[in-house]
Amino acid sequence: MTMPQTTSTGLFDPDLIRRYDKSGPRYTSYPTAVQFHDQFDESAYRAAAARSNAAGGPLSIYTHIPFCDTVCYYCACNKVVTKDRNRAQPYVDDVVLELALQGKLFGEGRAVDQLHWGGGTPTFLSDEQMREIMAATGRHFALKTDDTGEYSIEIDPREADAGTIAVLRDLGFNRISLGVQDFDERVQEAVNRIQSYAETKEVVDAARAEGFHGVSLDLIYGLPHQSGDSFMRTLDTVIAMAPDRLSIFNYAHLPTRFKPQRRIHTEDLPNPAEKLRILGGSIERLQEAGYVLIGMDHFAKPDDPLAIAQRNGTLHRNFQGYSTHAECDMVAVGVSSISQVGGAFSQNTKDLVAYHEAVSAGRLPIERGYVLTDEDQLRRYVISEIISHFRLDFAQVEQKFGISFASHFAEALSELQPMVADELLHLDNNHLEVLPRGRLLIRNICMAFDQYLNPEGLQRFSKVI
Ligand SMILES: C[S@@+](CC[C@H](N)C(=O)[O-])C[C@H]1O[C@@H](n2cnc3c(N)ncnc32)[C@H](O)[C@@H]1O
Ligand code: SF4
């Protein structure tokens, strides 16, 4: 007989795990990208940009650099794996062209409060190429030059050293997130990502010496050969480096979509009960070390802006995880990137050739997108509140959207009843409150408010446990 496992976040017996271990979205957007369609074109984006300009306010800019030198087998990001560094310059030229096209749409005067470079591996580019992109961004958008923006970049410590970090600081970046995943050698071998402690430490130390405002580390749980014990060793090493933030992502295993994941042997993966033990143990260990759980997957020190925003009720979820800049529309540049402007999502083509052809012909490289309905806006708000604050105040929703919560969401509320019985959440006439062990199953709770879930669609998402 399998024994139930105890964590301070609750008791999970095998039956309960079986009932909740389904596939579901991570809700970095609502509706999810599954709803995007190709009737959304350049003119729809122009209309969205006009709505965004009419509303005004600061902007957020995301730039995607897809290249990586080697492939990590687990990776679910949009990337191009190549050793040929000559591929970078033509892409940089294309990004500069897209920045000019996008800059024209948004005009002058909208301060860039938030800037993020992600990948792939942004530092696959040379220092000179990174300077070129930042200079073009500054020509076409109102970048802040006083270090008050939140300007962040994703770093693979194997692709950066102290010199790179100094260049990035000079370019205006003030936050970095570093991919670590796991320090255990056996895990690193199984996922083809060999990364020493020394490489990681060098970059963390350099970021501190250069005066970066925040260092964040990414870990993944659910990778091959991980156990509760092995992951706690990685966690202790990470805690000793004292990052300001930590992301502990649930490994999204979708080998039919991401080919390199087929090199990961399913029999080496920890089972759902072990994964819950890793997550529950991590939450406990990090709380002891003084970190606060910020919604799904994310932790921060109590004085970090994310933790403060959570306390103040101003935290929001976006494509990069969580953000304190809800009011910003996000203009995304580069292959596969997703903009969120004027109540619409717009995704660029993932194909480098199609991207080049579009921008060099003066066209925006849009592949698909989606304009949110009023009902989508309402549900997006509800899901974002639950996943950010673990709490929902019905009166607040009624006031904001002019609905009666109980009748509008009658179906969702009845779907939540079994979760109430399982002590994942508390419901009364005025509030929904996620209980400690419900935090581990936050995606299941949000799914009750998602209008678009259907059995075929669900297969596109990873397992929630
Ligand atoms: C877009 S990647 C870029 C980071 C950078 N290239 C690096 O590897 O350090 C950002 C993070 O996504 C996470 N990630 C990638 N694939 C994942 C997967 N299949 N499941 C969960 N998290 C994943 C990893 O933690 C990774 O650090
Ligand atoms: S995890 Fe980072 S380095 Fe590894 S393949 Fe994905 S994007 Fe590239």
mmCIF file of C-alpha atoms and ligand atoms in Angstrom, residues 65-81 119-121 154 156 158-159 179 181 192-193 220, ligand 2:
data_model
loop_
_atom_site.group_PDB
_atom_site.id
_atom_site.type_symbol
_atom_site.label_atom_id
_atom_site.label_comp_id
_atom_site.label_asym_id
_atom_site.label_seq_id
_atom_site.Cartn_x
_atom_site.Cartn_y
_atom_site.Cartn_z
ATOM 1 C CA ILE A 65 16.627 36.470 -28.951
ATOM 2 C CA PRO A 66 16.107 32.841 -29.963
ATOM 3 C CA PHE A 67 19.653 31.465 -30.304
ATOM 4 C CA CYS A 68 21.295 28.879 -28.010
ATOM 5 C CA ASP A 69 24.680 27.220 -28.379
ATOM 6 C CA THR A 70 23.487 23.802 -27.139
ATOM 7 C CA VAL A 71 20.100 22.302 -26.436
ATOM 8 C CA CYS A 72 18.840 21.509 -22.945
ATOM 9 C CA TYR A 73 16.580 18.502 -23.457
ATOM 10 C CA TYR A 74 13.807 19.767 -21.172
ATOM 11 C CA CYS A 75 13.493 23.140 -22.890
ATOM 12 C CA ALA A 76 10.042 24.334 -23.938
ATOM 13 C CA CYS A 77 11.145 27.817 -25.034
ATOM 14 C CA ASN A 78 11.128 29.143 -28.587
ATOM 15 C CA LYS A 79 14.746 28.687 -29.535
ATOM 16 C CA VAL A 80 17.125 28.074 -32.423
ATOM 17 C CA VAL A 81 20.053 25.849 -31.469
ATOM 18 C CA GLY A 119 15.186 33.734 -25.200
ATOM 19 C CA GLY A 120 16.742 31.470 -26.134
ATOM 20 C CA THR A 121 19.871 33.083 -24.835
ATOM 21 C CA GLU A 154 17.608 36.305 -18.959
ATOM 22 C CA ASP A 156 22.497 31.498 -19.130
ATOM 23 C CA ARG A 158 27.410 29.353 -19.370
ATOM 24 C CA GLU A 159 27.058 32.182 -21.927
ATOM 25 C CA GLY A 179 18.942 29.723 -15.521
ATOM 26 C CA GLN A 181 17.559 24.344 -13.057
ATOM 27 C CA ASN A 192 22.284 17.924 -21.281
ATOM 28 C CA ARG A 193 22.977 21.061 -19.296
ATOM 29 C CA ILE A 220 12.912 23.335 -12.412
HETATM 30 S S1 SF4 B 2 16.979 26.377 -21.289
HETATM 31 FE FE1 SF4 B 2 17.921 28.203 -22.111
HETATM 32 S S2 SF4 B 2 19.908 27.504 -22.963
HETATM 33 FE FE2 SF4 B 2 18.685 25.700 -22.612
HETATM 34 S S3 SF4 B 2 17.775 25.322 -24.645
HETATM 35 FE FE3 SF4 B 2 16.273 26.509 -23.398
HETATM 36 S S4 SF4 B 2 16.619 28.604 -23.902
HETATM 37 FE FE4 SF4 B 2 18.403 27.462 -24.622
#
